[in-house]
PDB file of C-alpha atoms in Angstrom:
ATOM      1  CA  CYS A 276      -2.442  -3.519  21.460  1.00 48.00           C
ATOM      2  CA  TYR A 277      -5.525  -5.763  21.733  1.00 53.00           C
ATOM      3  CA  ALA A 278      -8.255  -5.581  18.973  1.00 69.00           C
ATOM      4  CA  LYS A 279     -11.896  -5.344  19.975  1.00 85.00           C
ATOM      5  CA  THR A 280     -13.298  -6.438  16.647  1.00 86.00           C
ATOM      6  CA  PRO A 281     -13.095 -10.315  16.430  1.00 89.00           C
ATOM      7  CA  ILE A 282     -11.176 -11.682  13.579  1.00 88.00           C
ATOM      8  CA  GLU A 283     -14.020 -13.129  11.679  1.00 88.00           C
ATOM      9  CA  LYS A 284     -15.752  -9.506  11.752  1.00 90.00           C
ATOM     10  CA  ARG A 285     -12.881  -7.588  10.405  1.00 93.00           C
ATOM     11  CA  PRO A 286     -13.223  -6.186   6.939  1.00 95.00           C
ATOM     12  CA  LEU A 287     -11.877  -8.257   4.114  1.00 97.00           C
ATOM     13  CA  ILE A 288     -10.812  -6.619   0.954  1.00 98.00           C
ATOM     14  CA  GLN A 289     -10.155  -8.068  -2.602  1.00 98.00           C
ATOM     15  CA  ILE A 290      -7.489  -6.552  -4.753  1.00 98.00           C
ATOM     16  CA  GLN A 291      -7.693  -7.771  -8.291  1.00 98.00           C
ATOM     17  CA  THR A 292      -4.683  -7.551 -10.376  1.00 98.00           C
ATOM     18  CA  THR A 293      -3.627  -8.452 -13.742  1.00 98.00           C
ATOM     19  CA  LYS A 294      -1.224 -11.218 -11.929  1.00 98.00           C
ATOM     20  CA  GLY A 295      -4.145 -12.645  -9.737  1.00 98.00           C
ATOM     21  CA  ASP A 296      -6.013 -11.711  -6.727  1.00 98.00           C
ATOM     22  CA  ILE A 297      -4.913 -10.893  -3.175  1.00 98.00           C
ATOM     23  CA  ILE A 298      -7.365 -11.033  -0.238  1.00 98.00           C
ATOM     24  CA  ILE A 299      -6.462  -8.679   2.861  1.00 98.00           C
ATOM     25  CA  ARG A 300      -7.739  -8.285   6.298  1.00 98.00           C
ATOM     26  CA  LEU A 301      -7.909  -4.871   7.756  1.00 97.00           C
ATOM     27  CA  PHE A 302      -6.896  -3.737  11.321  1.00 97.00           C
ATOM     28  CA  PRO A 303      -9.621  -1.440  11.837  1.00 96.00           C
ATOM     29  CA  ASP A 304      -8.944  -1.290  15.844  1.00 95.00           C
ATOM     30  CA  GLU A 305      -5.334  -0.711  15.626  1.00 96.00           C
ATOM     31  CA  ALA A 306      -5.525   1.751  12.643  1.00 97.00           C
ATOM     32  CA  PRO A 307      -8.904   3.301  12.400  1.00 97.00           C
ATOM     33  CA  LEU A 308      -7.907   6.391  10.487  1.00 98.00           C
ATOM     34  CA  THR A 309      -5.739   4.315   7.915  1.00 98.00           C
ATOM     35  CA  CYS A 310      -8.421   1.763   7.457  1.00 97.00           C
ATOM     36  CA  GLU A 311     -11.108   4.553   6.878  1.00 97.00           C
ATOM     37  CA  ASN A 312      -8.734   6.378   4.373  1.00 98.00           C
ATOM     38  CA  PHE A 313      -8.136   3.111   2.519  1.00 98.00           C
ATOM     39  CA  LEU A 314     -11.748   2.031   2.328  1.00 97.00           C
ATOM     40  CA  SER A 315     -12.647   5.525   1.136  1.00 97.00           C
ATOM     41  CA  TYR A 316     -10.394   5.541  -1.796  1.00 98.00           C
ATOM     42  CA  ALA A 317     -11.368   1.711  -2.661  1.00 97.00           C
ATOM     43  CA  ASN A 318     -15.131   2.579  -2.391  1.00 96.00           C
ATOM     44  CA  ASN A 319     -14.761   5.618  -4.690  1.00 97.00           C
ATOM     45  CA  GLN A 320     -12.938   3.086  -7.185  1.00 98.00           C
ATOM     46  CA  PHE A 321      -9.704   5.403  -7.052  1.00 98.00           C
ATOM     47  CA  TYR A 322      -7.478   2.382  -7.150  1.00 98.00           C
ATOM     48  CA  ASN A 323      -9.333   0.921 -10.429  1.00 98.00           C
ATOM     49  CA  ASN A 324      -6.838   0.768 -13.230  1.00 98.00           C
ATOM     50  CA  THR A 325      -3.769   1.875 -11.225  1.00 98.00           C
ATOM     51  CA  LEU A 326      -0.165   0.588 -11.550  1.00 98.00           C
ATOM     52  CA  VAL A 327       2.058  -1.403  -9.245  1.00 98.00           C
ATOM     53  CA  HIS A 328       4.939   0.984  -9.401  1.00 97.00           C
ATOM     54  CA  ARG A 329       7.557  -0.413  -7.136  1.00 98.00           C
ATOM     55  CA  VAL A 330       8.753  -3.882  -6.873  1.00 98.00           C
ATOM     56  CA  ILE A 331      12.002  -5.021  -4.676  1.00 98.00           C
ATOM     57  CA  ASP A 332      11.754  -8.649  -4.469  1.00 98.00           C
ATOM     58  CA  GLY A 333      12.593  -9.639  -0.739  1.00 98.00           C
ATOM     59  CA  PHE A 334      11.529  -6.143   0.566  1.00 98.00           C
ATOM     60  CA  LEU A 335       8.149  -4.944  -0.698  1.00 98.00           C
ATOM     61  CA  ILE A 336       5.634  -4.233  -3.582  1.00 98.00           C
ATOM     62  CA  GLN A 337       3.980  -0.612  -3.723  1.00 98.00           C
ATOM     63  CA  ALA A 338       0.917   0.550  -5.401  1.00 98.00           C
ATOM     64  CA  GLY A 339      -1.761   2.974  -5.164  1.00 98.00           C
ATOM     65  CA  GLY A 340      -0.454   6.142  -6.876  1.00 95.00           C
ATOM     66  CA  PHE A 341      -0.203   6.018 -10.444  1.00 96.00           C
ATOM     67  CA  ASP A 342      -2.699   5.480 -13.334  1.00 97.00           C
ATOM     68  CA  THR A 343      -1.892   3.397 -16.255  1.00 96.00           C
ATOM     69  CA  ASN A 344      -0.425   6.362 -18.294  1.00 93.00           C
ATOM     70  CA  TYR A 345       2.445   6.399 -15.420  1.00 92.00           C
ATOM     71  CA  LYS A 346       0.572   9.784 -14.180  1.00 91.00           C
ATOM     72  CA  PRO A 347       0.401  10.365 -10.370  1.00 91.00           C
ATOM     73  CA  LYS A 348      -3.195  10.415  -9.350  1.00 94.00           C
ATOM     74  CA  LYS A 349      -4.679  13.401  -7.346  1.00 94.00           C
ATOM     75  CA  THR A 350      -5.191  12.322  -3.706  1.00 96.00           C
ATOM     76  CA  LYS A 351      -6.903  13.608  -0.917  1.00 96.00           C
ATOM     77  CA  SER A 352      -5.220  15.426   2.189  1.00 96.00           C
ATOM     78  CA  PRO A 353      -2.793  12.990   3.894  1.00 97.00           C
ATOM     79  CA  ILE A 354      -3.744  11.364   7.263  1.00 98.00           C
ATOM     80  CA  LYS A 355      -2.303  11.210  10.748  1.00 97.00           C
ATOM     81  CA  ASN A 356       0.464   8.513  10.979  1.00 97.00           C
ATOM     82  CA  GLU A 357      -0.719   5.450  13.342  1.00 97.00           C
ATOM     83  CA  SER A 358       2.475   3.633  13.313  1.00 97.00           C
ATOM     84  CA  ARG A 359       2.628   3.379  16.902  1.00 95.00           C
ATOM     85  CA  ASN A 360      -0.331   0.957  16.944  1.00 94.00           C
ATOM     86  CA  GLY A 361       1.570  -2.175  17.904  1.00 92.00           C
ATOM     87  CA  ARG A 362       1.389  -3.894  14.580  1.00 96.00           C
ATOM     88  CA  SER A 363       4.942  -4.649  13.207  1.00 97.00           C
ATOM     89  CA  ASN A 364       6.028  -4.522   9.373  1.00 98.00           C
ATOM     90  CA  LEU A 365       6.247  -8.358   9.199  1.00 98.00           C
ATOM     91  CA  LYS A 366       6.182 -10.309   6.004  1.00 98.00           C
ATOM     92  CA  GLY A 367       2.550 -10.498   4.704  1.00 98.00           C
ATOM     93  CA  THR A 368       1.337  -7.364   6.177  1.00 98.00           C
ATOM     94  CA  VAL A 369       0.247  -4.191   4.427  1.00 98.00           C
ATOM     95  CA  SER A 370       1.427  -0.503   5.272  1.00 98.00           C
ATOM     96  CA  MET A 371       0.797   3.067   4.076  1.00 98.00           C
ATOM     97  CA  ALA A 372       3.785   4.522   2.074  1.00 98.00           C
ATOM     98  CA  LEU A 373       5.086   7.974   3.075  1.00 95.00           C
ATOM     99  CA  LYS A 374       6.695  11.075   1.633  1.00 89.00           C
ATOM    100  CA  LEU A 375       9.155  13.027   3.804  1.00 83.00           C
ATOM    101  CA  ASP A 376       6.601  13.944   6.513  1.00 89.00           C
ATOM    102  CA  LYS A 377       5.496  11.512   9.181  1.00 92.00           C
ATOM    103  CA  ASP A 378       1.934  12.395   8.538  1.00 94.00           C
ATOM    104  CA  SER A 379       2.009  12.158   4.761  1.00 95.00           C
ATOM    105  CA  ALA A 380       0.258   8.761   4.010  1.00 96.00           C
ATOM    106  CA  SER A 381      -2.472   9.278   1.437  1.00 97.00           C
ATOM    107  CA  SER A 382      -3.340   6.604  -1.132  1.00 98.00           C
ATOM    108  CA  GLN A 383      -0.188   4.519  -1.651  1.00 98.00           C
ATOM    109  CA  PHE A 384       0.446   1.282   0.073  1.00 98.00           C
ATOM    110  CA  PHE A 385       2.746  -1.619   0.207  1.00 98.00           C
ATOM    111  CA  PHE A 386       2.970  -5.200   0.783  1.00 98.00           C
ATOM    112  CA  ASN A 387       5.926  -6.288   3.037  1.00 98.00           C
ATOM    113  CA  LEU A 388       7.778  -9.221   1.350  1.00 98.00           C
ATOM    114  CA  ALA A 389       9.919  -9.775   4.426  1.00 98.00           C
ATOM    115  CA  ASP A 390      10.155  -8.861   8.139  1.00 98.00           C
ATOM    116  CA  ASN A 391      10.919  -5.094   7.589  1.00 98.00           C
ATOM    117  CA  THR A 392      10.913  -4.158  11.173  1.00 97.00           C
ATOM    118  CA  ASP A 393      13.345  -1.240  10.281  1.00 96.00           C
ATOM    119  CA  LEU A 394      10.065   0.211   9.111  1.00 97.00           C
ATOM    120  CA  ASN A 395       8.384   0.327  12.366  1.00 97.00           C
ATOM    121  CA  TYR A 396       7.922   3.316  14.561  1.00 95.00           C
ATOM    122  CA  THR A 397      10.927   4.336  16.606  1.00 90.00           C
ATOM    123  CA  THR A 398      11.476   7.309  18.927  1.00 83.00           C
ATOM    124  CA  LYS A 399      14.668   8.298  17.286  1.00 84.00           C
ATOM    125  CA  ARG A 400      13.106   8.748  13.776  1.00 83.00           C
ATOM    126  CA  GLY A 401       9.939   9.829  15.172  1.00 82.00           C
ATOM    127  CA  ARG A 402       8.019   8.124  12.620  1.00 91.00           C
ATOM    128  CA  GLY A 403       7.106   4.553  11.134  1.00 96.00           C
ATOM    129  CA  TYR A 404       5.114   3.119   8.332  1.00 98.00           C
ATOM    130  CA  THR A 405       1.526   2.077   9.480  1.00 98.00           C
ATOM    131  CA  VAL A 406       0.440  -1.497   9.415  1.00 98.00           C
ATOM    132  CA  PHE A 407      -3.242  -1.552   8.396  1.00 98.00           C
ATOM    133  CA  ALA A 408      -3.868  -5.148   7.016  1.00 98.00           C
ATOM    134  CA  GLU A 409      -2.558  -8.558   6.639  1.00 98.00           C
ATOM    135  CA  VAL A 410      -2.640 -10.655   3.437  1.00 98.00           C
ATOM    136  CA  ILE A 411      -4.776 -13.788   3.946  1.00 97.00           C
ATOM    137  CA  GLN A 412      -4.857 -15.172   0.418  1.00 98.00           C
ATOM    138  CA  GLY A 413      -2.885 -14.368  -2.578  1.00 98.00           C
ATOM    139  CA  TYR A 414       0.803 -14.913  -1.637  1.00 97.00           C
ATOM    140  CA  ASP A 415       1.389 -16.742  -4.723  1.00 98.00           C
ATOM    141  CA  THR A 416       0.143 -13.394  -6.776  1.00 98.00           C
ATOM    142  CA  LEU A 417       2.560 -11.530  -4.568  1.00 98.00           C
ATOM    143  CA  THR A 418       5.496 -13.879  -5.575  1.00 98.00           C
ATOM    144  CA  LYS A 419       4.747 -13.765  -9.214  1.00 98.00           C
ATOM    145  CA  ILE A 420       4.868  -9.935  -8.891  1.00 98.00           C
ATOM    146  CA  SER A 421       8.143  -9.732  -6.956  1.00 98.00           C
ATOM    147  CA  LYS A 422       9.837 -11.704  -9.647  1.00 98.00           C
ATOM    148  CA  ILE A 423       9.322  -9.299 -12.399  1.00 98.00           C
ATOM    149  CA  ARG A 424      12.292  -7.444 -13.806  1.00 98.00           C
ATOM    150  CA  THR A 425      12.295  -3.783 -12.936  1.00 98.00           C
ATOM    151  CA  ARG A 426      13.702  -0.658 -14.252  1.00 97.00           C
ATOM    152  CA  ARG A 427      14.191   3.263 -13.719  1.00 97.00           C
ATOM    153  CA  ILE A 428      11.702   5.552 -15.358  1.00 95.00           C
ATOM    154  CA  ILE A 429      11.500   9.251 -15.595  1.00 94.00           C
ATOM    155  CA  ILE A 430       7.981  11.016 -14.895  1.00 91.00           C
ATOM    156  CA  HIS A 431       7.017  14.560 -14.522  1.00 87.00           C
ATOM    157  CA  SER A 432       6.105  15.545 -10.881  1.00 82.00           C
ATOM    158  CA  GLU A 433       3.738  18.436 -10.455  1.00 81.00           C
ATOM    159  CA  LEU A 434       4.484  18.578  -6.806  1.00 75.00           C
ATOM    160  CA  TYR A 435       8.099  19.185  -7.507  1.00 81.00           C
ATOM    161  CA  LYS A 436       7.730  20.912 -10.907  1.00 91.00           C
ATOM    162  CA  ARG A 437      10.204  18.923 -12.632  1.00 93.00           C
ATOM    163  CA  ASN A 438      11.162  15.391 -14.227  1.00 93.00           C
ATOM    164  CA  VAL A 439      12.020  12.838 -11.395  1.00 90.00           C
ATOM    165  CA  PRO A 440      13.240   9.288 -11.471  1.00 93.00           C
ATOM    166  CA  LEU A 441      11.064   6.395 -10.294  1.00 92.00           C
ATOM    167  CA  TYR A 442      13.267   3.428  -9.461  1.00 96.00           C
ATOM    168  CA  ASP A 443      12.396  -0.338  -9.261  1.00 98.00           C
ATOM    169  CA  PHE A 444       9.339   0.151 -11.663  1.00 97.00           C
ATOM    170  CA  PRO A 445       8.211  -2.941 -13.364  1.00 98.00           C
ATOM    171  CA  GLU A 446       9.325  -3.641 -17.078  1.00 97.00           C
ATOM    172  CA  GLU A 447       5.809  -5.115 -17.333  1.00 97.00           C
ATOM    173  CA  ASP A 448       2.673  -3.361 -16.335  1.00 97.00           C
ATOM    174  CA  ILE A 449       1.001  -4.739 -13.323  1.00 98.00           C
ATOM    175  CA  ILE A 450      -2.411  -3.266 -13.091  1.00 98.00           C
ATOM    176  CA  ILE A 451      -4.875  -3.173 -10.210  1.00 98.00           C
ATOM    177  CA  LYS A 452      -8.192  -3.751 -11.704  1.00 98.00           C
ATOM    178  CA  SER A 453     -10.149  -3.083  -8.674  1.00 98.00           C
ATOM    179  CA  ILE A 454     -10.149  -3.104  -4.849  1.00 98.00           C
ATOM    180  CA  LYS A 455     -13.241  -3.945  -3.385  1.00 96.00           C
ATOM    181  CA  ASN A 456     -14.677  -4.395   0.263  1.00 94.00           C
ATOM    182  CA  ILE A 457     -16.105  -7.984   0.339  1.00 94.00           C
ATOM    183  CA  ARG A 458     -17.020  -8.237   4.185  1.00 83.00           C
ATOM    184  CA  SER A 459     -17.825  -4.788   5.803  1.00 70.00           C
ATOM    185  CA  ILE A 460     -17.455  -4.229   9.499  1.00 56.00           C
ATOM    186  CA  LYS A 461     -20.436  -5.657  11.394  1.00 49.00           C
TER     187      LYS A 461
END
């Protein structure tokens, strides 16, 4: 898959966390719906004061779904999966999280801390996790976050109408203070 937008014109996004900043570069040609969706949440300040809620050292760091009271945030309708875009879940890329359905990505995203090619699209599974960005600055922040101890917590799920466990939840709150577009598509 070849990108039309030159690298120097791709959108840059600043993710400010309580552990430091991360800068990512979006892939608008390869994942247009996913990038548009992510930017929509960011531009509407949806991600402000949300938690990093899943940390698995050597695998991934996930965020974008819970407020600082551990409550799931109300999201827009899910988007179509774009995991067949030619981008692989390699270390330093950013992908959309899914629920059970292949077209269930909404606001949650994750940073790949390793080459997680088993998360790519396969015809056998019929789905994969859409890679929509790459980290270009802030690996030190991701490393700090990845080393934080985790625990299991129980939250109430409105979706399932019962309490459900969340695994790999950081013992120390890591808050996304804001996500902002610092270079728009030209």
